[in-house]
mmCIF file of C-alpha atoms and ligand atoms in Angstrom:
data_model
loop_
_atom_site.group_PDB
_atom_site.id
_atom_site.type_symbol
_atom_site.label_atom_id
_atom_site.label_comp_id
_atom_site.label_asym_id
_atom_site.label_seq_id
_atom_site.Cartn_x
_atom_site.Cartn_y
_atom_site.Cartn_z
ATOM 1 C CA MET M 1130 -24.999 -91.386 4.674
ATOM 2 C CA ARG M 1131 -27.032 -89.451 7.206
ATOM 3 C CA ILE M 1132 -30.611 -90.259 8.111
ATOM 4 C CA GLU M 1133 -33.084 -87.583 9.106
ATOM 5 C CA THR M 1134 -36.151 -88.964 10.875
ATOM 6 C CA GLY M 1135 -39.784 -88.076 11.358
ATOM 7 C CA VAL M 1136 -42.055 -90.219 13.498
ATOM 8 C CA ALA M 1137 -45.671 -90.101 14.595
ATOM 9 C CA THR M 1138 -48.202 -92.481 16.036
ATOM 10 C CA ASP M 1139 -51.868 -91.957 16.720
ATOM 11 C CA ILE M 1140 -54.673 -93.934 18.261
ATOM 12 C CA GLY M 1141 -56.930 -93.049 15.324
ATOM 13 C CA ARG M 1142 -60.562 -92.140 15.689
ATOM 14 C CA VAL M 1143 -62.157 -95.447 16.579
ATOM 15 C CA ARG M 1144 -59.852 -97.530 18.758
ATOM 16 C CA GLU M 1145 -59.719 -97.236 22.505
ATOM 17 C CA GLY M 1146 -56.012 -97.913 22.772
ATOM 18 C CA ASN M 1147 -52.912 -97.696 20.621
ATOM 19 C CA GLU M 1148 -51.539 -101.172 20.005
ATOM 20 C CA ASP M 1149 -48.889 -99.940 17.582
ATOM 21 C CA SER M 1150 -45.304 -99.361 18.663
ATOM 22 C CA TYR M 1151 -42.329 -97.827 16.953
ATOM 23 C CA LEU M 1152 -38.609 -97.866 17.478
ATOM 24 C CA VAL M 1153 -36.324 -95.031 16.462
ATOM 25 C CA GLU M 1154 -32.860 -95.960 17.624
ATOM 26 C CA PRO M 1155 -30.577 -94.901 14.749
ATOM 27 C CA PRO M 1156 -29.427 -96.672 12.715
ATOM 28 C CA LEU M 1157 -32.309 -99.010 13.649
ATOM 29 C CA PHE M 1158 -35.942 -98.153 12.940
ATOM 30 C CA ALA M 1159 -39.093 -100.257 13.218
ATOM 31 C CA VAL M 1160 -42.863 -100.298 13.501
ATOM 32 C CA ALA M 1161 -44.973 -103.040 15.072
ATOM 33 C CA ASP M 1162 -48.740 -103.452 15.083
ATOM 34 C CA GLY M 1163 -49.921 -105.663 17.905
ATOM 35 C CA MET M 1164 -53.003 -107.820 18.080
ATOM 36 C CA GLY M 1165 -54.792 -110.272 20.348
ATOM 37 C CA GLY M 1166 -57.052 -108.169 22.462
ATOM 38 C CA HIS M 1167 -56.310 -104.708 23.680
ATOM 39 C CA ARG M 1168 -53.777 -105.634 26.344
ATOM 40 C CA GLY M 1169 -52.161 -108.381 24.298
ATOM 41 C CA GLY M 1170 -51.675 -106.087 21.312
ATOM 42 C CA GLU M 1171 -49.886 -103.498 23.360
ATOM 43 C CA VAL M 1172 -47.708 -106.043 25.106
ATOM 44 C CA ALA M 1173 -46.813 -107.865 21.883
ATOM 45 C CA SER M 1174 -45.753 -104.869 19.812
ATOM 46 C CA HIS M 1175 -43.892 -103.255 22.672
ATOM 47 C CA LEU M 1176 -42.135 -106.427 23.805
ATOM 48 C CA ALA M 1177 -41.129 -107.244 20.234
ATOM 49 C CA LEU M 1178 -39.469 -103.889 19.655
ATOM 50 C CA GLU M 1179 -37.903 -103.888 23.090
ATOM 51 C CA THR M 1180 -36.341 -107.261 22.361
ATOM 52 C CA VAL M 1181 -35.030 -106.162 18.974
ATOM 53 C CA GLU M 1182 -33.557 -103.050 20.522
ATOM 54 C CA GLU M 1183 -31.848 -104.981 23.332
ATOM 55 C CA ARG M 1184 -30.359 -107.519 20.941
ATOM 56 C CA ALA M 1185 -29.245 -104.813 18.564
ATOM 57 C CA ARG M 1186 -27.608 -102.880 21.323
ATOM 58 C CA ALA M 1187 -25.788 -106.010 22.488
ATOM 59 C CA GLU M 1188 -24.892 -106.631 18.830
ATOM 60 C CA GLN M 1189 -26.297 -110.145 19.035
ATOM 61 C CA GLY M 1190 -26.708 -111.662 15.571
ATOM 62 C CA THR M 1191 -28.195 -110.153 12.451
ATOM 63 C CA LEU M 1192 -31.330 -108.042 12.253
ATOM 64 C CA ALA M 1193 -33.263 -111.185 11.279
ATOM 65 C CA ASP M 1194 -31.827 -112.996 14.324
ATOM 66 C CA GLN M 1195 -33.006 -110.130 16.498
ATOM 67 C CA VAL M 1196 -36.498 -110.351 15.006
ATOM 68 C CA ARG M 1197 -36.554 -114.098 15.632
ATOM 69 C CA ALA M 1198 -35.544 -113.415 19.237
ATOM 70 C CA ALA M 1199 -38.462 -110.998 19.441
ATOM 71 C CA ASN M 1200 -40.728 -113.752 18.143
ATOM 72 C CA ARG M 1201 -39.620 -116.092 20.919
ATOM 73 C CA ALA M 1202 -39.991 -113.399 23.565
ATOM 74 C CA VAL M 1203 -43.559 -112.621 22.517
ATOM 75 C CA TYR M 1204 -44.447 -116.290 22.112
ATOM 76 C CA GLU M 1205 -43.068 -117.229 25.524
ATOM 77 C CA ARG M 1206 -44.831 -114.360 27.228
ATOM 78 C CA SER M 1207 -48.110 -115.332 25.628
ATOM 79 C CA GLN M 1208 -47.625 -118.892 26.897
ATOM 80 C CA GLN M 1209 -46.929 -117.709 30.432
ATOM 81 C CA ASP M 1210 -49.514 -115.005 30.845
ATOM 82 C CA ARG M 1211 -53.157 -115.951 30.435
ATOM 83 C CA GLU M 1212 -54.117 -112.330 29.965
ATOM 84 C CA VAL M 1213 -52.194 -112.136 26.721
ATOM 85 C CA THR M 1214 -52.578 -115.652 25.360
ATOM 86 C CA GLY M 1215 -52.607 -115.695 21.579
ATOM 87 C CA MET M 1216 -51.141 -112.230 21.208
ATOM 88 C CA GLY M 1217 -48.930 -111.407 18.263
ATOM 89 C CA THR M 1218 -47.607 -108.505 16.294
ATOM 90 C CA THR M 1219 -46.367 -107.407 12.943
ATOM 91 C CA LEU M 1220 -42.811 -106.159 12.795
ATOM 92 C CA THR M 1221 -41.130 -104.229 10.020
ATOM 93 C CA ALA M 1222 -37.590 -103.203 10.865
ATOM 94 C CA VAL M 1223 -34.831 -101.519 8.887
ATOM 95 C CA LYS M 1224 -31.215 -100.897 9.748
ATOM 96 C CA LEU M 1225 -28.865 -98.630 7.866
ATOM 97 C CA VAL M 1226 -25.482 -100.269 7.414
ATOM 98 C CA ASP M 1227 -22.841 -98.700 5.154
ATOM 99 C CA GLY M 1228 -25.395 -96.854 3.080
ATOM 100 C CA THR M 1229 -27.587 -99.912 2.637
ATOM 101 C CA LEU M 1230 -30.992 -100.367 4.207
ATOM 102 C CA LEU M 1231 -31.359 -103.883 5.652
ATOM 103 C CA LEU M 1232 -34.970 -104.982 6.050
ATOM 104 C CA ALA M 1233 -36.538 -107.648 8.257
ATOM 105 C CA HIS M 1234 -40.272 -108.092 8.068
ATOM 106 C CA VAL M 1235 -43.176 -110.193 9.350
ATOM 107 C CA GLY M 1236 -46.858 -109.355 8.939
ATOM 108 C CA ASP M 1237 -48.611 -106.550 7.113
ATOM 109 C CA SER M 1238 -46.970 -103.383 8.258
ATOM 110 C CA ARG M 1239 -45.035 -101.959 5.326
ATOM 111 C CA ALA M 1240 -41.817 -100.336 4.211
ATOM 112 C CA TYR M 1241 -41.870 -98.076 1.146
ATOM 113 C CA LEU M 1242 -39.184 -96.287 -0.769
ATOM 114 C CA LEU M 1243 -39.789 -92.996 -2.542
ATOM 115 C CA ARG M 1244 -37.129 -92.475 -5.173
ATOM 116 C CA GLY M 1245 -37.177 -90.466 -8.384
ATOM 117 C CA GLY M 1246 -40.902 -89.755 -8.201
ATOM 118 C CA ALA M 1247 -41.928 -93.372 -7.674
ATOM 119 C CA LEU M 1248 -43.198 -95.015 -4.506
ATOM 120 C CA ARG M 1249 -42.240 -98.674 -4.231
ATOM 121 C CA GLN M 1250 -43.372 -101.105 -1.563
ATOM 122 C CA LEU M 1251 -40.306 -102.879 -0.208
ATOM 123 C CA THR M 1252 -42.154 -105.461 1.874
ATOM 124 C CA ASP M 1253 -44.575 -108.218 1.056
ATOM 125 C CA ASP M 1254 -47.839 -108.292 3.046
ATOM 126 C CA HIS M 1255 -48.268 -111.582 4.864
ATOM 127 C CA THR M 1256 -52.009 -111.537 4.392
ATOM 128 C CA LEU M 1257 -54.570 -113.918 3.006
ATOM 129 C CA VAL M 1258 -55.640 -111.434 0.324
ATOM 130 C CA ASN M 1259 -52.071 -110.878 -0.830
ATOM 131 C CA ARG M 1260 -51.717 -114.617 -1.221
ATOM 132 C CA MET M 1261 -54.935 -114.631 -3.253
ATOM 133 C CA VAL M 1262 -53.661 -111.767 -5.422
ATOM 134 C CA LYS M 1263 -50.446 -113.643 -6.098
ATOM 135 C CA ALA M 1264 -52.412 -116.762 -6.996
ATOM 136 C CA GLY M 1265 -54.388 -114.652 -9.467
ATOM 137 C CA GLU M 1266 -57.624 -115.304 -7.602
ATOM 138 C CA ILE M 1267 -58.433 -111.642 -6.982
ATOM 139 C CA THR M 1268 -57.129 -108.273 -8.173
ATOM 140 C CA THR M 1269 -55.350 -105.766 -5.953
ATOM 141 C CA ASP M 1270 -58.437 -103.555 -6.141
ATOM 142 C CA GLU M 1271 -60.543 -106.441 -4.886
ATOM 143 C CA ALA M 1272 -57.975 -107.113 -2.178
ATOM 144 C CA ASP M 1273 -58.303 -103.519 -0.933
ATOM 145 C CA VAL M 1274 -61.965 -104.010 -0.101
ATOM 146 C CA HIS M 1275 -61.953 -107.737 0.649
ATOM 147 C CA PRO M 1276 -63.770 -108.600 3.890
ATOM 148 C CA HIS M 1277 -60.818 -110.718 4.980
ATOM 149 C CA ARG M 1278 -58.134 -108.236 3.949
ATOM 150 C CA ASN M 1279 -56.922 -108.030 7.518
ATOM 151 C CA VAL M 1280 -56.328 -111.714 8.041
ATOM 152 C CA LEU M 1281 -52.620 -112.343 8.482
ATOM 153 C CA THR M 1282 -50.897 -115.472 7.231
ATOM 154 C CA ARG M 1283 -47.809 -114.753 9.294
ATOM 155 C CA ALA M 1284 -47.309 -112.870 12.537
ATOM 156 C CA LEU M 1285 -44.659 -112.532 15.164
ATOM 157 C CA GLY M 1286 -45.161 -114.290 18.485
ATOM 158 C CA THR M 1287 -47.990 -116.652 17.583
ATOM 159 C CA GLU M 1288 -45.739 -119.661 16.924
ATOM 160 C CA PRO M 1289 -42.447 -120.763 18.493
ATOM 161 C CA GLU M 1290 -40.621 -120.132 15.213
ATOM 162 C CA VAL M 1291 -41.253 -117.558 12.534
ATOM 163 C CA GLN M 1292 -40.034 -117.064 9.010
ATOM 164 C CA VAL M 1293 -38.598 -113.581 8.595
ATOM 165 C CA ASP M 1294 -38.458 -111.875 5.197
ATOM 166 C CA VAL M 1295 -35.124 -110.148 4.684
ATOM 167 C CA SER M 1296 -33.948 -107.896 1.910
ATOM 168 C CA GLU M 1297 -31.606 -104.990 1.354
ATOM 169 C CA VAL M 1298 -31.762 -101.762 -0.586
ATOM 170 C CA PRO M 1299 -28.687 -99.602 -1.226
ATOM 171 C CA LEU M 1300 -29.778 -96.054 -0.462
ATOM 172 C CA MET M 1301 -29.137 -93.041 -2.642
ATOM 173 C CA ASP M 1302 -28.978 -89.401 -1.707
ATOM 174 C CA GLY M 1303 -32.492 -88.001 -1.571
ATOM 175 C CA ASP M 1304 -34.188 -91.318 -0.953
ATOM 176 C CA ARG M 1305 -37.106 -91.205 1.428
ATOM 177 C CA ALA M 1306 -38.188 -94.422 3.159
ATOM 178 C CA LEU M 1307 -41.442 -94.910 5.007
ATOM 179 C CA LEU M 1308 -42.340 -97.511 7.616
ATOM 180 C CA CYS M 1309 -46.011 -97.679 8.515
ATOM 181 C CA SER M 1310 -48.720 -99.771 10.117
ATOM 182 C CA ASP M 1311 -51.843 -100.696 8.154
ATOM 183 C CA GLY M 1312 -53.735 -97.886 9.863
ATOM 184 C CA LEU M 1313 -52.100 -95.660 7.235
ATOM 185 C CA PHE M 1314 -52.411 -97.532 3.960
ATOM 186 C CA GLY M 1315 -55.742 -99.032 4.988
ATOM 187 C CA MET M 1316 -57.166 -95.504 4.995
ATOM 188 C CA VAL M 1317 -55.102 -93.595 2.472
ATOM 189 C CA THR M 1318 -54.233 -94.650 -1.071
ATOM 190 C CA GLU M 1319 -50.638 -95.058 -2.150
ATOM 191 C CA ASP M 1320 -51.094 -92.105 -4.494
ATOM 192 C CA GLN M 1321 -52.108 -89.950 -1.540
ATOM 193 C CA ILE M 1322 -49.204 -91.247 0.537
ATOM 194 C CA GLN M 1323 -46.820 -90.446 -2.288
ATOM 195 C CA ALA M 1324 -48.293 -86.969 -2.767
ATOM 196 C CA ILE M 1325 -47.765 -86.126 0.893
ATOM 197 C CA LEU M 1326 -44.225 -87.535 0.913
ATOM 198 C CA GLU M 1327 -43.388 -85.517 -2.204
ATOM 199 C CA VAL M 1328 -44.876 -82.218 -1.141
ATOM 200 C CA GLU M 1329 -43.631 -82.093 2.460
ATOM 201 C CA PRO M 1330 -39.831 -81.858 2.686
ATOM 202 C CA ASP M 1331 -39.625 -81.994 6.488
ATOM 203 C CA PRO M 1332 -39.790 -85.664 7.585
ATOM 204 C CA GLN M 1333 -41.477 -84.904 10.906
ATOM 205 C CA LYS M 1334 -44.129 -82.754 9.257
ATOM 206 C CA ALA M 1335 -44.595 -85.406 6.578
ATOM 207 C CA ALA M 1336 -45.168 -88.031 9.286
ATOM 208 C CA GLU M 1337 -47.735 -85.826 10.973
ATOM 209 C CA ARG M 1338 -49.483 -85.074 7.697
ATOM 210 C CA LEU M 1339 -49.785 -88.760 6.945
ATOM 211 C CA ILE M 1340 -51.430 -89.314 10.318
ATOM 212 C CA ARG M 1341 -53.838 -86.453 9.685
ATOM 213 C CA ALA M 1342 -54.710 -87.854 6.259
ATOM 214 C CA ALA M 1343 -55.493 -91.282 7.745
ATOM 215 C CA ASN M 1344 -57.639 -89.725 10.441
ATOM 216 C CA SER M 1345 -59.447 -87.547 7.928
ATOM 217 C CA ALA M 1346 -60.241 -90.687 5.969
ATOM 218 C CA GLY M 1347 -61.809 -92.296 9.018
ATOM 219 C CA GLY M 1348 -58.918 -93.345 11.234
ATOM 220 C CA VAL M 1349 -60.443 -96.734 11.968
ATOM 221 C CA ASP M 1350 -57.154 -98.175 13.182
ATOM 222 C CA ASN M 1351 -54.075 -97.065 15.054
ATOM 223 C CA ILE M 1352 -51.654 -95.281 12.721
ATOM 224 C CA THR M 1353 -47.891 -95.268 12.998
ATOM 225 C CA VAL M 1354 -45.387 -93.843 10.522
ATOM 226 C CA VAL M 1355 -41.627 -93.440 10.469
ATOM 227 C CA VAL M 1356 -40.188 -91.283 7.681
ATOM 228 C CA LEU M 1357 -36.480 -91.671 6.918
ATOM 229 C CA ASP M 1358 -34.613 -89.253 4.657
ATOM 230 C CA ALA M 1359 -31.212 -90.274 3.316
ATOM 231 C CA HIS M 1360 -28.670 -87.500 2.894
ATOM 232 C CA GLU M 1361 -25.301 -88.128 1.323
ATOM 233 C CA ASP M 1362 -23.401 -85.448 3.194
ATOM 234 C CA GLY M 1363 -21.064 -87.522 5.256
ATOM 235 C CA ASP M 1364 -22.377 -86.337 8.613
ATOM 236 C CA GLU M 1365 -22.874 -89.639 10.402
ATOM 237 C CA GLY M 1366 -25.781 -90.184 12.781
ATOM 238 C CA ALA M 1367 -29.434 -89.263 12.827
ATOM 239 C CA ASP M 1368 -31.342 -86.460 14.398
ATOM 240 C CA GLY M 1369 -32.720 -86.953 17.865
ATOM 241 C CA VAL M 1370 -36.229 -88.303 17.917
ATOM 242 C CA PRO M 1371 -38.021 -89.940 20.812
ATOM 243 C CA THR M 1372 -37.465 -93.681 21.191
ATOM 244 C CA ALA M 1373 -40.033 -96.228 22.303
ATOM 245 C CA GLY M 1374 -43.688 -95.558 21.681
ATOM 246 C CA PRO M 1375 -46.945 -97.089 22.797
ATOM 247 C CA SER M 1376 -47.483 -100.796 22.223
ATOM 248 C CA ALA M 1377 -50.161 -103.268 21.109
ATOM 249 C CA LEU M 1378 -51.468 -106.887 21.020
ATOM 250 C CA GLY M 1379 -53.844 -109.364 19.314
ATOM 251 C CA SER M 1380 -54.065 -112.566 17.328
ATOM 252 C CA PRO M 1381 -53.491 -112.440 13.591
ATOM 253 C CA GLU M 1382 -57.062 -113.098 12.738
ATOM 254 C CA GLY M 1383 -58.358 -111.941 16.053
ATOM 255 C CA ARG M 1384 -57.338 -108.336 15.860
ATOM 256 C CA ARG M 1385 -59.103 -107.379 12.696
ATOM 257 C CA SER M 1386 -62.031 -109.593 13.521
ATOM 258 C CA LEU M 1387 -62.176 -107.701 16.758
ATOM 259 C CA VAL M 1388 -62.371 -104.469 14.859
ATOM 260 C CA ARG M 1389 -65.276 -105.722 12.844
ATOM 261 C CA TRP M 1390 -66.901 -106.996 16.003
ATOM 262 C CA GLY M 1391 -66.305 -103.634 17.535
ATOM 263 C CA VAL M 1392 -67.997 -101.879 14.656
ATOM 264 C CA GLY M 1393 -70.820 -104.417 14.691
ATOM 265 C CA LEU M 1394 -71.294 -104.065 18.406
ATOM 266 C CA GLY M 1395 -71.186 -100.318 18.100
ATOM 267 C CA LEU M 1396 -73.864 -100.336 15.431
ATOM 268 C CA GLY M 1397 -75.914 -102.848 17.397
ATOM 269 C CA LEU M 1398 -75.721 -100.679 20.458
ATOM 270 C CA LEU M 1399 -76.634 -97.634 18.419
ATOM 271 C CA ILE M 1400 -79.713 -99.419 17.063
ATOM 272 C CA LEU M 1401 -80.651 -100.611 20.559
ATOM 273 C CA VAL M 1402 -80.227 -97.145 21.979
ATOM 274 C CA GLY M 1403 -82.207 -95.699 19.088
ATOM 275 C CA ALA M 1404 -84.906 -98.319 19.581
ATOM 276 C CA PHE M 1405 -84.883 -97.522 23.265
ATOM 277 C CA PHE M 1406 -85.490 -93.853 22.690
ATOM 278 C CA ILE M 1407 -88.145 -94.502 20.061
ATOM 279 C CA ALA M 1408 -89.789 -97.018 22.394
ATOM 280 C CA ARG M 1409 -89.339 -94.578 25.210
ATOM 281 C CA GLY M 1410 -91.125 -91.937 23.176
ATOM 282 C CA TYR M 1411 -93.914 -94.371 22.445
ATOM 283 C CA VAL M 1412 -94.163 -95.550 26.024
ATOM 284 C CA ASP M 1413 -94.244 -92.000 27.334
ATOM 285 C CA SER M 1414 -97.143 -91.188 25.016
ATOM 286 C CA GLN M 1415 -99.257 -93.992 26.481
ATOM 287 C CA TRP M 1416 -101.621 -93.796 29.465
ATOM 288 C CA TYR M 1417 -103.639 -96.218 31.513
ATOM 289 C CA VAL M 1418 -105.555 -96.478 34.731
ATOM 290 C CA GLY M 1419 -104.355 -99.073 37.208
ATOM 291 C CA VAL M 1420 -103.711 -99.742 40.850
ATOM 292 C CA ALA M 1421 -101.084 -98.164 43.083
ATOM 293 C CA ASN M 1422 -100.956 -98.665 46.830
ATOM 294 C CA GLU M 1423 -104.415 -100.238 46.703
ATOM 295 C CA HIS M 1424 -105.830 -97.100 45.127
ATOM 296 C CA VAL M 1425 -106.896 -96.306 41.594
ATOM 297 C CA ALA M 1426 -104.068 -94.466 39.833
ATOM 298 C CA VAL M 1427 -103.347 -92.815 36.515
ATOM 299 C CA TYR M 1428 -100.207 -94.205 34.907
ATOM 300 C CA ARG M 1429 -98.045 -92.898 32.153
ATOM 301 C CA GLY M 1430 -96.554 -95.674 30.022
ATOM 302 C CA ILE M 1431 -97.735 -99.186 29.338
ATOM 303 C CA PRO M 1432 -98.765 -101.817 31.891
ATOM 304 C CA ALA M 1433 -95.871 -104.158 31.241
ATOM 305 C CA ALA M 1434 -92.499 -104.930 32.782
ATOM 306 C CA PRO M 1435 -90.406 -106.862 30.238
ATOM 307 C CA LEU M 1436 -87.318 -108.368 31.888
ATOM 308 C CA GLY M 1437 -88.344 -106.617 35.082
ATOM 309 C CA PHE M 1438 -88.121 -103.139 33.539
ATOM 310 C CA HIS M 1439 -91.243 -101.196 34.407
ATOM 311 C CA LEU M 1440 -92.415 -99.208 31.437
ATOM 312 C CA SER M 1441 -94.669 -96.909 33.366
ATOM 313 C CA HIS M 1442 -94.883 -94.684 36.362
ATOM 314 C CA VAL M 1443 -97.690 -93.253 38.463
ATOM 315 C CA GLU M 1444 -98.755 -89.756 37.446
ATOM 316 C CA GLU M 1445 -101.508 -89.454 39.970
ATOM 317 C CA GLN M 1446 -102.844 -91.635 42.720
ATOM 318 C CA THR M 1447 -106.551 -91.081 43.491
ATOM 319 C CA ASP M 1448 -108.523 -91.528 46.720
ATOM 320 C CA LEU M 1449 -110.611 -94.295 45.147
ATOM 321 C CA LEU M 1450 -110.002 -97.694 46.726
ATOM 322 C CA ALA M 1451 -109.166 -100.202 44.007
ATOM 323 C CA ALA M 1452 -111.017 -102.987 45.827
ATOM 324 C CA ASP M 1453 -114.245 -100.962 45.742
ATOM 325 C CA VAL M 1454 -113.932 -100.160 42.055
ATOM 326 C CA GLN M 1455 -113.077 -103.732 41.109
ATOM 327 C CA LYS M 1456 -116.338 -104.916 42.619
ATOM 328 C CA LEU M 1457 -117.992 -103.257 39.632
ATOM 329 C CA GLU M 1458 -117.915 -105.737 36.814
ATOM 330 C CA LEU M 1459 -116.927 -103.080 34.287
ATOM 331 C CA TYR M 1460 -113.658 -102.473 36.152
ATOM 332 C CA ALA M 1461 -112.800 -106.018 37.158
ATOM 333 C CA GLY M 1462 -109.670 -105.846 34.999
ATOM 334 C CA LEU M 1463 -108.395 -102.712 36.726
ATOM 335 C CA SER M 1464 -105.272 -104.355 38.121
ATOM 336 C CA ASP M 1465 -104.230 -105.312 34.564
ATOM 337 C CA GLY M 1466 -104.600 -101.700 33.524
ATOM 338 C CA ILE M 1467 -107.320 -99.956 31.542
ATOM 339 C CA ASN M 1468 -105.859 -98.271 28.485
ATOM 340 C CA ALA M 1469 -106.484 -94.618 27.795
ATOM 341 C CA GLU M 1470 -105.571 -92.470 24.819
ATOM 342 C CA SER M 1471 -104.324 -89.506 26.783
ATOM 343 C CA ARG M 1472 -103.982 -88.048 30.192
ATOM 344 C CA GLU M 1473 -107.458 -86.480 29.799
ATOM 345 C CA ASP M 1474 -108.859 -89.783 28.651
ATOM 346 C CA ALA M 1475 -107.379 -91.530 31.693
ATOM 347 C CA GLN M 1476 -108.847 -88.831 33.916
ATOM 348 C CA ALA M 1477 -112.230 -89.387 32.247
ATOM 349 C CA VAL M 1478 -112.005 -93.095 33.069
ATOM 350 C CA VAL M 1479 -111.310 -92.236 36.701
ATOM 351 C CA ASP M 1480 -114.196 -89.747 36.743
ATOM 352 C CA GLN M 1481 -116.496 -92.399 35.304
ATOM 353 C CA MET M 1482 -115.349 -94.863 37.958
ATOM 354 C CA ARG M 1483 -116.173 -92.373 40.677
ATOM 355 C CA LYS M 1484 -119.663 -91.830 39.220
ATOM 356 C CA ASP M 1485 -120.257 -95.547 38.785
ATOM 357 C CA LEU M 1486 -119.064 -96.194 42.304
ATOM 358 C CA GLN M 1487 -121.329 -93.480 43.732
ATOM 359 C CA ALA M 1488 -124.195 -94.857 41.695
ATOM 360 C CA SER M 1489 -123.577 -98.322 43.149
ATOM 361 C CA GLN M 1490 -123.175 -97.212 46.765
ATOM 362 C CA PRO M 1491 -126.708 -95.786 47.304
ATOM 363 C CA GLN M 1492 -128.034 -99.128 46.075
ATOM 364 C CA LYS M 1493 -125.901 -100.814 48.740
ATOM 365 C CA GLY M 1494 -127.130 -98.365 51.284
ATOM 366 C CA VAL M 1495 -130.722 -98.594 50.167
ATOM 367 C CA GLY M 1496 -130.679 -102.303 50.957
ATOM 368 C CA GLY M 1497 -133.776 -103.527 52.731
ATOM 369 C CA PRO M 1498 -136.654 -101.711 54.252
HETATM 370 MG MG1 MG R 1054 -53.264 -101.967 12.490
#
């Protein structure tokens, strides 16, 4: 049995980093989706796959043993390094042994098998919603849009010990297996995934098309796919594909919550920025007459400084001394600002001040006999 491989990973269209990792080290293949903050997610998924690869190379234990070793490695690192405390990762690994695909799995990345026109999920999602589906509390359709659909019930590296799901599938000529992170099936339906896998014979192109489909659908998460084609033509070994990929980190609940927070923060910022520009437009349309450098001045904006931010600036400083003008009862409130409807209106206020001041000065001068 020969395996032909296609692999692709992408940051997606929303995230700032790629916390997914993949491993293509024939006959061993895996994807991992890290969580626990940006740095933690990268460290967790990368460290997990690195550990599996090392153990596999040294032929230490079974695939499940190697995944458990990865769990300890991630857990211990998260205990030692404050920067990555609480990190974890999913891990879905397969190994081809004598024509049989051995699977080891923790979390909600998935393995699928396309055979005879049917796409079958080989792994069980370790998620809260999947548990609810199995308990008959919600339907799979409801699970797909459930607000807590990203909450994991099991992850690698968050506890000292982890339970690893294992299974095996004897491969047949023409089988196509897919390993993927939730950035794929969270965006693209299984029907769409199947359609792409069926229509694109080249595994590398199929992998790339899946990534494009997820990005076209929004790409809200990192996307990683490994496509494995089984050929019964005796030629042992797999085609050369790059090994290690980028890595990730997070906490089971944390990661997805972080995404929602990210979206919330993004929207909040957008609203604030929008409000700022609307307010800015309003502020810029306002005028008043106030005091600048002890002189009467025309201001654009409003006479306020919330949180120390001045919402106005001087458009014109006049030669009228504020102290003189404020002696006139009408303008006593000058330092608080005298509102005007427009630049012309503000200028009219200043003109009136000048007249009133001139009118008051002769009286001063006319004093006594
Ligand atoms: Mg993900």
